Short mmCIF file of C-alpha atoms in Angstrom, two decimals:
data_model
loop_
_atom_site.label_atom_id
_atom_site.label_comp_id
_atom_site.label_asym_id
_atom_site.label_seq_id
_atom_site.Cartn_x
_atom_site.Cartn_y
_atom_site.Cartn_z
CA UNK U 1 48.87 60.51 -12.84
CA UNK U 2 52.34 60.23 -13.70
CA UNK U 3 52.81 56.54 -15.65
CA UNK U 4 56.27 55.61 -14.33
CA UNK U 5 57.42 52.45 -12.58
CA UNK U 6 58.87 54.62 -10.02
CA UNK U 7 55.06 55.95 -9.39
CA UNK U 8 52.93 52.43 -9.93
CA UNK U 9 55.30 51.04 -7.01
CA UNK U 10 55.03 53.78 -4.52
CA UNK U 11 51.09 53.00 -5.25
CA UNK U 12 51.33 49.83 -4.63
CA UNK U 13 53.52 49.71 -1.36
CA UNK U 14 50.86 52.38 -0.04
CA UNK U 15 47.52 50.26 -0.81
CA UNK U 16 48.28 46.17 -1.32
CA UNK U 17 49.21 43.77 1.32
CA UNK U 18 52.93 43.41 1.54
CA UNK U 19 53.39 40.07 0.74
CA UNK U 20 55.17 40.29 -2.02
CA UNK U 21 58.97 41.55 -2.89
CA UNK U 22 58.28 42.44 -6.29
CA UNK U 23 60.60 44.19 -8.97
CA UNK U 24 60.29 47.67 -9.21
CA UNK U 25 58.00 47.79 -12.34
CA UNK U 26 54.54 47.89 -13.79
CA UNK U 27 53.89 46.10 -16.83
CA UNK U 28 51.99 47.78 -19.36
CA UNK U 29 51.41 45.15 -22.64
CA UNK U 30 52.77 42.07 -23.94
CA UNK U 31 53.05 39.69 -27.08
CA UNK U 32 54.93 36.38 -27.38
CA UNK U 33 57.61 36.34 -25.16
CA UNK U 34 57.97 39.80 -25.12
CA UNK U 35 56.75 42.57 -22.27
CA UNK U 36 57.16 45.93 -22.21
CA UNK U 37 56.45 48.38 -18.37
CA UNK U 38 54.68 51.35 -18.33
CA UNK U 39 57.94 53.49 -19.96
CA UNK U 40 58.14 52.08 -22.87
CA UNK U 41 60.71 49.66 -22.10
CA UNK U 42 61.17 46.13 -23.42
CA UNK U 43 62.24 42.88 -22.00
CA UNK U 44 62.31 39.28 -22.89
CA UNK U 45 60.26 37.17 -20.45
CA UNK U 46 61.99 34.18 -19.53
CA UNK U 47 59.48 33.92 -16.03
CA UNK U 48 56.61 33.66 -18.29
CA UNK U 49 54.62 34.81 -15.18
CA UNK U 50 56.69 31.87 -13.37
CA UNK U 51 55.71 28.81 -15.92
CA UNK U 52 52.29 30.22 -16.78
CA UNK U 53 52.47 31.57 -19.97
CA UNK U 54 53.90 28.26 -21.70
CA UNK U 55 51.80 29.54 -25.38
CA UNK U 56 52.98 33.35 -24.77
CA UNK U 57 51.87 36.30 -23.68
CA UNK U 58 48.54 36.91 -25.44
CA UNK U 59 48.17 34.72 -28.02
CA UNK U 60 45.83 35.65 -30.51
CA UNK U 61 44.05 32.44 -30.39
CA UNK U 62 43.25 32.13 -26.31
CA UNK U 63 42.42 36.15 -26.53
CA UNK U 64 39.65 35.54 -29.25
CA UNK U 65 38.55 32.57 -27.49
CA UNK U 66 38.48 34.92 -24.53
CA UNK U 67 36.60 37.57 -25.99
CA UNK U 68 34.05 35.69 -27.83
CA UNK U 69 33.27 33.26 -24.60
CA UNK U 70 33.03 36.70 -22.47
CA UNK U 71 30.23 37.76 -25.40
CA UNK U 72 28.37 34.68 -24.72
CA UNK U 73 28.74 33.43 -21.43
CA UNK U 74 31.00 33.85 -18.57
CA UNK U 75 29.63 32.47 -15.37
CA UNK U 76 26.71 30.25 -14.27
CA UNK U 77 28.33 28.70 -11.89
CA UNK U 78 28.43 24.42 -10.96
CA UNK U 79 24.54 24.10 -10.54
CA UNK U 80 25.23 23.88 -14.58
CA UNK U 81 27.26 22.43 -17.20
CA UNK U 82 28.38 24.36 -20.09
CA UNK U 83 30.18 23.33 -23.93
CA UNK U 84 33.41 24.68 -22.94
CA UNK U 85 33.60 22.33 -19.22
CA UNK U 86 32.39 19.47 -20.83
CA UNK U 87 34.85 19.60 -23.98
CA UNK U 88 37.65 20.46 -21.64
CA UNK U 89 36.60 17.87 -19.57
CA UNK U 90 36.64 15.40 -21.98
CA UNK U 91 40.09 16.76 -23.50
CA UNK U 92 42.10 16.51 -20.33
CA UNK U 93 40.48 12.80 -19.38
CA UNK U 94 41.60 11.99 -22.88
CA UNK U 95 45.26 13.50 -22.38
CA UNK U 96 46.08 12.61 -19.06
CA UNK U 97 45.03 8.49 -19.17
CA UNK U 98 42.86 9.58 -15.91
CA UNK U 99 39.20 9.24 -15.12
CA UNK U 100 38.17 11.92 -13.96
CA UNK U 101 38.17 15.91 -13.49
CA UNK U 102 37.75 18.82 -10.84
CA UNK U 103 38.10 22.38 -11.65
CA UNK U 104 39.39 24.49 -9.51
CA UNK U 105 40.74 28.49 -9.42
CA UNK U 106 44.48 27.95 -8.71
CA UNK U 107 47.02 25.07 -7.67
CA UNK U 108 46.75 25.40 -4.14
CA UNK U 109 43.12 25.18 -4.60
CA UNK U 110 43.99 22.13 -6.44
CA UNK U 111 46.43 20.23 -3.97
CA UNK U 112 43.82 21.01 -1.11
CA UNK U 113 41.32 19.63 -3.19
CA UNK U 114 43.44 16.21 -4.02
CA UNK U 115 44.09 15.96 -0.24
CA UNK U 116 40.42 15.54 0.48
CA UNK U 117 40.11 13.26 -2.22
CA UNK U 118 42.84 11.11 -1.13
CA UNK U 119 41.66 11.30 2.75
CA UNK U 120 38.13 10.06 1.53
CA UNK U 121 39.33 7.50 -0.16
CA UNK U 122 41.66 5.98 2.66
CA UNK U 123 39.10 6.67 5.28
CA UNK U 124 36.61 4.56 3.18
CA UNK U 125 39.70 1.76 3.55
CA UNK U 126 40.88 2.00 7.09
CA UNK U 127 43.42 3.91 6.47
CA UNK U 128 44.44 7.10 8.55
CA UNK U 129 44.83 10.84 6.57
CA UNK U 130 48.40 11.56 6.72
CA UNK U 131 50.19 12.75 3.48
CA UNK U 132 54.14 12.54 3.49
CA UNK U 133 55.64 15.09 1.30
CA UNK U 134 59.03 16.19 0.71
CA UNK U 135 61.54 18.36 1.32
CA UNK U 136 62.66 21.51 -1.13
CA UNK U 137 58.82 20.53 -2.11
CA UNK U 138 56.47 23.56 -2.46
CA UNK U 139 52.47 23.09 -2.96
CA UNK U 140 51.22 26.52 -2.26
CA UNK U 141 50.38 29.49 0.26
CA UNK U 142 46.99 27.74 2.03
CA UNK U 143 47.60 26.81 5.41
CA UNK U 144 47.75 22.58 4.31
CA UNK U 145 49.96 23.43 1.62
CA UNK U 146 52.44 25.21 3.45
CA UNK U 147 52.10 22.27 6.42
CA UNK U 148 53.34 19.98 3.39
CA UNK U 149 56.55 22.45 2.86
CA UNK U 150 59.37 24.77 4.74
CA UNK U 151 58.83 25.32 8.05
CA UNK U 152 60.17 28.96 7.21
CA UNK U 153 56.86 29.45 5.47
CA UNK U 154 54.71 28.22 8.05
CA UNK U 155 56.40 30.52 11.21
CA UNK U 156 54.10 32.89 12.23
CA UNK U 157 50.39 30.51 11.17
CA UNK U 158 50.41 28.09 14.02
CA UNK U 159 48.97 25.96 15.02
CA UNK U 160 49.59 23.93 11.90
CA UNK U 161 47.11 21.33 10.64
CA UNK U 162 47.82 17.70 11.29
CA UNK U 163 48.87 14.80 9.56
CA UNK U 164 51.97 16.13 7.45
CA UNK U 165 55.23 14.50 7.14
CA UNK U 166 58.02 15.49 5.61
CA UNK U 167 60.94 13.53 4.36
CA UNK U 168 64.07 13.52 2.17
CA UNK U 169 63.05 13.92 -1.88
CA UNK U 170 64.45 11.20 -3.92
CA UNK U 171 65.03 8.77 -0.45
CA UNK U 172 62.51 5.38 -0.97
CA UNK U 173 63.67 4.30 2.31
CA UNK U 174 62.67 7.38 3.99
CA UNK U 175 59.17 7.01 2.33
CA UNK U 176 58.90 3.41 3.81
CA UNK U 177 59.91 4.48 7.38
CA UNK U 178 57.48 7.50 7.56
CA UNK U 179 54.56 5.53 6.02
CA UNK U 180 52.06 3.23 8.08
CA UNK U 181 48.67 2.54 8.21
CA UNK U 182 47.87 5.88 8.96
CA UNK U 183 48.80 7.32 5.29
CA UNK U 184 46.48 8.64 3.09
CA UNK U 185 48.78 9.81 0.34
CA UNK U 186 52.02 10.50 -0.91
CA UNK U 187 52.42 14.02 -2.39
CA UNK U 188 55.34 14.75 -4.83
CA UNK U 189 56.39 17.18 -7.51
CA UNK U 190 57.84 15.31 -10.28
CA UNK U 191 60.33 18.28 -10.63
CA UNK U 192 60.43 20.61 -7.90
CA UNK U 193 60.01 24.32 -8.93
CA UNK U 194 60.50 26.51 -6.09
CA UNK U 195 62.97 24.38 -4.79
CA UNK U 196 65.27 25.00 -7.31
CA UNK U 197 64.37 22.67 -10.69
CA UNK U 198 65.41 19.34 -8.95
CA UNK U 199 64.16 16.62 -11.21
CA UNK U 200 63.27 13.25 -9.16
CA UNK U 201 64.80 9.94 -10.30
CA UNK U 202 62.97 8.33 -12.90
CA UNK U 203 63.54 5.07 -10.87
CA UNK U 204 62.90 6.62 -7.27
CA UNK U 205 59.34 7.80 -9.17
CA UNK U 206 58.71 3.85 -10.42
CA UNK U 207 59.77 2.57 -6.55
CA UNK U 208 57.58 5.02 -4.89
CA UNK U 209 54.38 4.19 -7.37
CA UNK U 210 55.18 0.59 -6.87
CA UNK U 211 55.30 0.77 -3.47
CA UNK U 212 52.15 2.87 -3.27
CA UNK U 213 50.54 0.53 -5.13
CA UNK U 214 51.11 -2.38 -2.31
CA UNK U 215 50.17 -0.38 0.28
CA UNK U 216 47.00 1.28 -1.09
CA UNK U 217 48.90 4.69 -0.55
CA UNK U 218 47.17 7.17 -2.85
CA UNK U 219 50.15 8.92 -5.02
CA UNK U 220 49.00 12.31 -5.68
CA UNK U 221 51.56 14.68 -8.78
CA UNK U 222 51.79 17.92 -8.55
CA UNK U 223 52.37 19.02 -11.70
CA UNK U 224 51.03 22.70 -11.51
CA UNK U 225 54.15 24.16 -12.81
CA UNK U 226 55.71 20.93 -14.45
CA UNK U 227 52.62 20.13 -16.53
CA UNK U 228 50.97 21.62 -19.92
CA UNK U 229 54.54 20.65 -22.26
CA UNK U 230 56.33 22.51 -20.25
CA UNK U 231 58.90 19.17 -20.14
CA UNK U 232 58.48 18.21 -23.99
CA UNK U 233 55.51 16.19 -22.87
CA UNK U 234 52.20 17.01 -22.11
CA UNK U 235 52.40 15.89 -18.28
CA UNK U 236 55.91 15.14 -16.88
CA UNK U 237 54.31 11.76 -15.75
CA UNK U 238 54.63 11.11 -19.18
CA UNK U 239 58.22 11.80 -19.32
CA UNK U 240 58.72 9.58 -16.08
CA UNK U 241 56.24 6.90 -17.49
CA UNK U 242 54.88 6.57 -13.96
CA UNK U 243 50.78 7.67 -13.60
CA UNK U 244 49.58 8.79 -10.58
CA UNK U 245 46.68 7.77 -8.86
CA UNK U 246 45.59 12.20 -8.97
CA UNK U 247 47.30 14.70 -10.72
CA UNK U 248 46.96 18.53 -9.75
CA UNK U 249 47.35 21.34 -12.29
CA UNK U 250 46.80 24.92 -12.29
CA UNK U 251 49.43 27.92 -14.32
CA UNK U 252 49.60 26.85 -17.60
CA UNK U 253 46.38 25.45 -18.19
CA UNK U 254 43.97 28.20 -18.04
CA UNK U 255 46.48 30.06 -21.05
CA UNK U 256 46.75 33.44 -18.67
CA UNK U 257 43.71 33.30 -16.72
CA UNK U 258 43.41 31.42 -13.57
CA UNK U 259 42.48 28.16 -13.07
CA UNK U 260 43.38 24.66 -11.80
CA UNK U 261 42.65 20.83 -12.22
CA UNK U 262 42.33 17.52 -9.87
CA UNK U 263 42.33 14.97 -12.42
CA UNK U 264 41.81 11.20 -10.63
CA UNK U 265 41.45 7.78 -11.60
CA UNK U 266 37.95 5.95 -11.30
CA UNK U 267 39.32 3.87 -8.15
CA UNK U 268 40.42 6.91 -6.01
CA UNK U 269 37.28 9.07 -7.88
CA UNK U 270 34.71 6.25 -6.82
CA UNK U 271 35.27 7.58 -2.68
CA UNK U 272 33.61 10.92 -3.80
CA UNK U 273 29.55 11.20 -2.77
CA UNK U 274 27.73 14.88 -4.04
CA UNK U 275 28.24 17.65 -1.42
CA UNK U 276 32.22 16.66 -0.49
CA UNK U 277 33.67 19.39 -2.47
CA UNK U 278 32.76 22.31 -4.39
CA UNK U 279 33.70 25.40 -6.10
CA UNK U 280 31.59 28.74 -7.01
CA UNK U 281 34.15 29.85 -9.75
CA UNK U 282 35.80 26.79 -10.81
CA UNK U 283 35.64 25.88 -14.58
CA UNK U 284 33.38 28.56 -15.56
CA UNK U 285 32.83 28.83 -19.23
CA UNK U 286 35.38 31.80 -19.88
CA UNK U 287 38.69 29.82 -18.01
CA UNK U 288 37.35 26.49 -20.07
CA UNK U 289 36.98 28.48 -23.38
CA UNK U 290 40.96 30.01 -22.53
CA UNK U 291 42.23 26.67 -21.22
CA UNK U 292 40.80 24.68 -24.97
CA UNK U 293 42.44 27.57 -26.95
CA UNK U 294 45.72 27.12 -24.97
CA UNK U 295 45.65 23.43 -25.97
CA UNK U 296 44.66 23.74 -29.09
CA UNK U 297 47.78 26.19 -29.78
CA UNK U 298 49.99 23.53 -28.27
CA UNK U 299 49.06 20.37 -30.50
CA UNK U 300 48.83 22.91 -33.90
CA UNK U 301 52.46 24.58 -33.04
CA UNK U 302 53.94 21.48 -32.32
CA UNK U 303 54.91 22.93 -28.37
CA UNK U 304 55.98 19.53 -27.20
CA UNK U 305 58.52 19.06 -29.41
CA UNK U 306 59.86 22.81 -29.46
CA UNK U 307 59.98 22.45 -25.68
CA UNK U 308 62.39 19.29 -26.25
CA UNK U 309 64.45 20.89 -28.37
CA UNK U 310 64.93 24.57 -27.32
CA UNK U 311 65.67 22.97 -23.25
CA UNK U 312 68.42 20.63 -25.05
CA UNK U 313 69.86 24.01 -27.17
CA UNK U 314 70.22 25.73 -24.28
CA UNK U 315 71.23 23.72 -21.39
CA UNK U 316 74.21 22.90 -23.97
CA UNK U 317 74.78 26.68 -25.02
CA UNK U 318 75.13 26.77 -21.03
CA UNK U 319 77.17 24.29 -20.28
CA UNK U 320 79.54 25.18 -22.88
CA UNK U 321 80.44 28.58 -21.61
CA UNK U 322 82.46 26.23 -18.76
CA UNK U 323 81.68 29.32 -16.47
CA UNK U 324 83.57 28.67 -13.17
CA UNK U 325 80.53 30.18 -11.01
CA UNK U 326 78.02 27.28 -12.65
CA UNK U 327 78.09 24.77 -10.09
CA UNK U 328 74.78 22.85 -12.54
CA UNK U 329 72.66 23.01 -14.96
CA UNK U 330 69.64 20.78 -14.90
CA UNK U 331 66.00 20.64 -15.79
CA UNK U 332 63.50 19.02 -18.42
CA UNK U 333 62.25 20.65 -21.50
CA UNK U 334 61.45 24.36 -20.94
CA UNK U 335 62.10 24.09 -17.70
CA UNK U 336 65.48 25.12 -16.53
CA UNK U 337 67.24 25.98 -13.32
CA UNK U 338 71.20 27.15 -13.74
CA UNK U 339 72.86 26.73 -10.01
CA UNK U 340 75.18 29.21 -9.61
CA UNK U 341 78.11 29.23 -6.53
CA UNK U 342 76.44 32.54 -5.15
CA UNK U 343 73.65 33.68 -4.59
CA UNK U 344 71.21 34.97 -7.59
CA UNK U 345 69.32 37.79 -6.73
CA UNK U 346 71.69 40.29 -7.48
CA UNK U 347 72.33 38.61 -10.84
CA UNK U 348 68.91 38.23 -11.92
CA UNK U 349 68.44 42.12 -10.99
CA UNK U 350 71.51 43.04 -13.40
CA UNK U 351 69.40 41.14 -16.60
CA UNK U 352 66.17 43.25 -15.08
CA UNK U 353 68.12 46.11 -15.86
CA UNK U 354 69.64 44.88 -18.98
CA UNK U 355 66.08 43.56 -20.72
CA UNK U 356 65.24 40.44 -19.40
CA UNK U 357 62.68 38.97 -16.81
CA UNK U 358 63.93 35.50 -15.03
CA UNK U 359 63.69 34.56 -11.43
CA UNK U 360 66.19 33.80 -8.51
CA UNK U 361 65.19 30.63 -7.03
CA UNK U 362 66.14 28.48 -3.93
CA UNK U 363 68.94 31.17 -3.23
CA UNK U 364 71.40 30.50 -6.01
CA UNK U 365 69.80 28.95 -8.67
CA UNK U 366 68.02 31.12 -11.76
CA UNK U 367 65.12 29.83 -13.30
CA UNK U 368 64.32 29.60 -16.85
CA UNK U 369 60.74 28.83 -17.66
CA UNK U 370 59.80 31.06 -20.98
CA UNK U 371 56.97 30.57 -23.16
CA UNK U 372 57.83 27.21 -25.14
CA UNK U 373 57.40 29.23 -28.65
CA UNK U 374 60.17 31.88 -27.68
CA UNK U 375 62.30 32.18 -30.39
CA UNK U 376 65.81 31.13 -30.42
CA UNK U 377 66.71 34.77 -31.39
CA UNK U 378 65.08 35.43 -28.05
CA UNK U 379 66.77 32.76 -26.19
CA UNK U 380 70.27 33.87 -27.73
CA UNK U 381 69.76 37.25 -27.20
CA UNK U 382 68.61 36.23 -23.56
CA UNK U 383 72.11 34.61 -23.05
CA UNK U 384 73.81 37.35 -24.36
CA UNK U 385 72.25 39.24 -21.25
CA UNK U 386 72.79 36.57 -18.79
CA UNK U 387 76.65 36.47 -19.58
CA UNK U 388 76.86 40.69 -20.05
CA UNK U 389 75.10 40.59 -16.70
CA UNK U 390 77.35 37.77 -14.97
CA UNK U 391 80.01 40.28 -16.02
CA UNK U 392 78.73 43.12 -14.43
CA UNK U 393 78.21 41.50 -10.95
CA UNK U 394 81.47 40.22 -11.55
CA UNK U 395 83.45 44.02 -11.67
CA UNK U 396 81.19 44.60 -8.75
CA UNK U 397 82.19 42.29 -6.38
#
């Protein structure tokens, strides 16, 4: 077979389910923050497999943990416990100031799996199962997550489940009209991804956990693509200094392979009896071996504080090119949406074509979520692209 981009996509639209608009290459190998497609060419990843990769693309120390876990042991599934789910376990109960742990195979695994905690636990009070989320939110493809987000997503998978509310993100008020004894839980992203990098208020966040705290509300985080330093902290909780009563987390944790989190405190936890929930993949030894290395490489590379500092370099670098298309540029750490006046896909195409990998977002906004040890070479040469591009699409129009 031919190994061109041209030919892997024709492939791919003949055999796979087309759910997916995907750029018209096949990736062949990649180190750091660096890819390269089956031609030969090279990019800079700035997508990091959309906030996945936060430690790069194959970092020595998660593939040897990989390989030498895969020699040993790679699935028993939850009828056992093995060193790597206990020690990771223990490491993220440690981290997170929570009680206790779930493993799961992905985030919308995750935030299914924190919805039937925090339904147990309000039945167990008298309370009803509702869960108000909000809008711009995103929590994932099953069919409760996508009753928690855009109706656009859920047109065509009716009937939707019950007991979903949505209201206005950052808009206390709203909460407390929309909430009664018949909520379960509150379900927010501390910093929306898909809907465009909107950061909540850091004193919305401390109103809503206060007033979840009154009304025995369950507040659940999801932090599947805000978590594991991607905001200069190891949960963005942390950077909010509000904790959750359960926290979800999935992309960056398993350091390339997939896996997910619940992580819950004892009160919440303590609704749980054997045989509620369950998993046949979740936290198997080779994902817990991947996820420790990934960690590990965080705390020894100092990834918190890079993530500070390269998000503060270049949300500046930004905002000093005073472009008159740049309607904002906002985000936390590593994680980075630039809101343009138009919208971005044709943009983010141009750097595709000119060597680097980022992602249009809620229409008109590009998102910038690259491995937090990118260099600043990288990033410069990056934003060299981004303004060439901007350029380009300018002579266009």
């Amino acid at each position: 077979m031919t190994h061109t981009n041209h030919k892997y996509h024709q492939l791919d639209q003949q055999y796979y389910l087309p759910t997916f608009k995907r750029f018209p290459l096949a990736m062949k190998k990649a180190a750091g923050s660096l890819i390269w497609d089956v031609e030969g060419k090279e990019y800079i990843d700035v997508l990091a497999g959309i906030a996945v990769n936060n430690v790069g693309h194959c970092h020595p120390k998660v593939v040897k943990a990989i390989q030498d876990q895969a020699a040993e042991l790679m699935h028993i599934s939850n009828f056992f416990v093995s060193e790597p789910q206990v020690a990771l376990s223990k490491k993220l109960v440690e981290l997170s100031g929570l009680d206790r742990v779930f493993f799961t195979n992905s985030g919308a695994e995750s935030v299914e799996g924190a919805i039937k905690i925090a339904r147990k636990y309000a039945h167990t009070h008298g309370r009803g199962g509702e869960v108000i989320s909000f809008h711009g939110s995103f929590h994932g493809r099953t069919l409760a997550t996508i009753a928690t987000g855009k109706e656009k997503m859920q047109r065509g998978f009716g009937p939707m489940p019950e007991g979903f509310i949505r209201v206005p993100f950052n808009d206390l008020e709203a909460v407390k009209k929309a909430a009664s004894d018949q909520t379960a839980a509150i379900l927010i992203e501390p910093i929306q991804g898909e809907g465009g990098i909107n950061p909540a208020d850091a004193k919305f966040l401390k109103e809503l956990s206060a007033f979840c705290d009154r009304e025995n509300i369950v507040l659940i985080f999801d932090e599947i693509q805000c978590g594991i330093a991607r905001t200069g902290e190891m949960f963005a909780k942390d950077y909010f200094g509000v904790k959750p009563d359960i926290m979800t987390l999935a992309k960056a944790l398993g350091g390339g392979v997939p896996m997910g989190a619940i992580l819950s405190n004892e009160q919440v936890s303590s609704a749980i009896d054997f045989g509620d929930h369950g998993t046949t993949f979740g936290g198997n030894p080779l994902v817990c071996a991947a996820a420790l290395a990934g960690l590990e490489v965080i705390k020894e590379e100092n990834l918190l504080q890079a993530a500070k500092d390269k998000g503060n370099w270049l949300k500046k670098k930004v905002i000093a090119w005073n472009h008159p298309s740049i309607k904002e540029v906002r985000g936390v750490g590593l994680m980075i949406g630039i809101e343009f006046e138009f919208e971005t896909k044709e943009l983010v195409m141009t750097m595709l074509k000119n060597g680097v990998l980022a992602n249009a977002t809620a229409g008109n906004v590009v998102r910038i979520v690259p491995p937090l040890n990118i260099t600043y070479d990288e990033l410069e040469k990056m934003l060299q692209i981004m303004q060439q591009s901007l350029k380009e699409i300018e002579v266009h129009a």
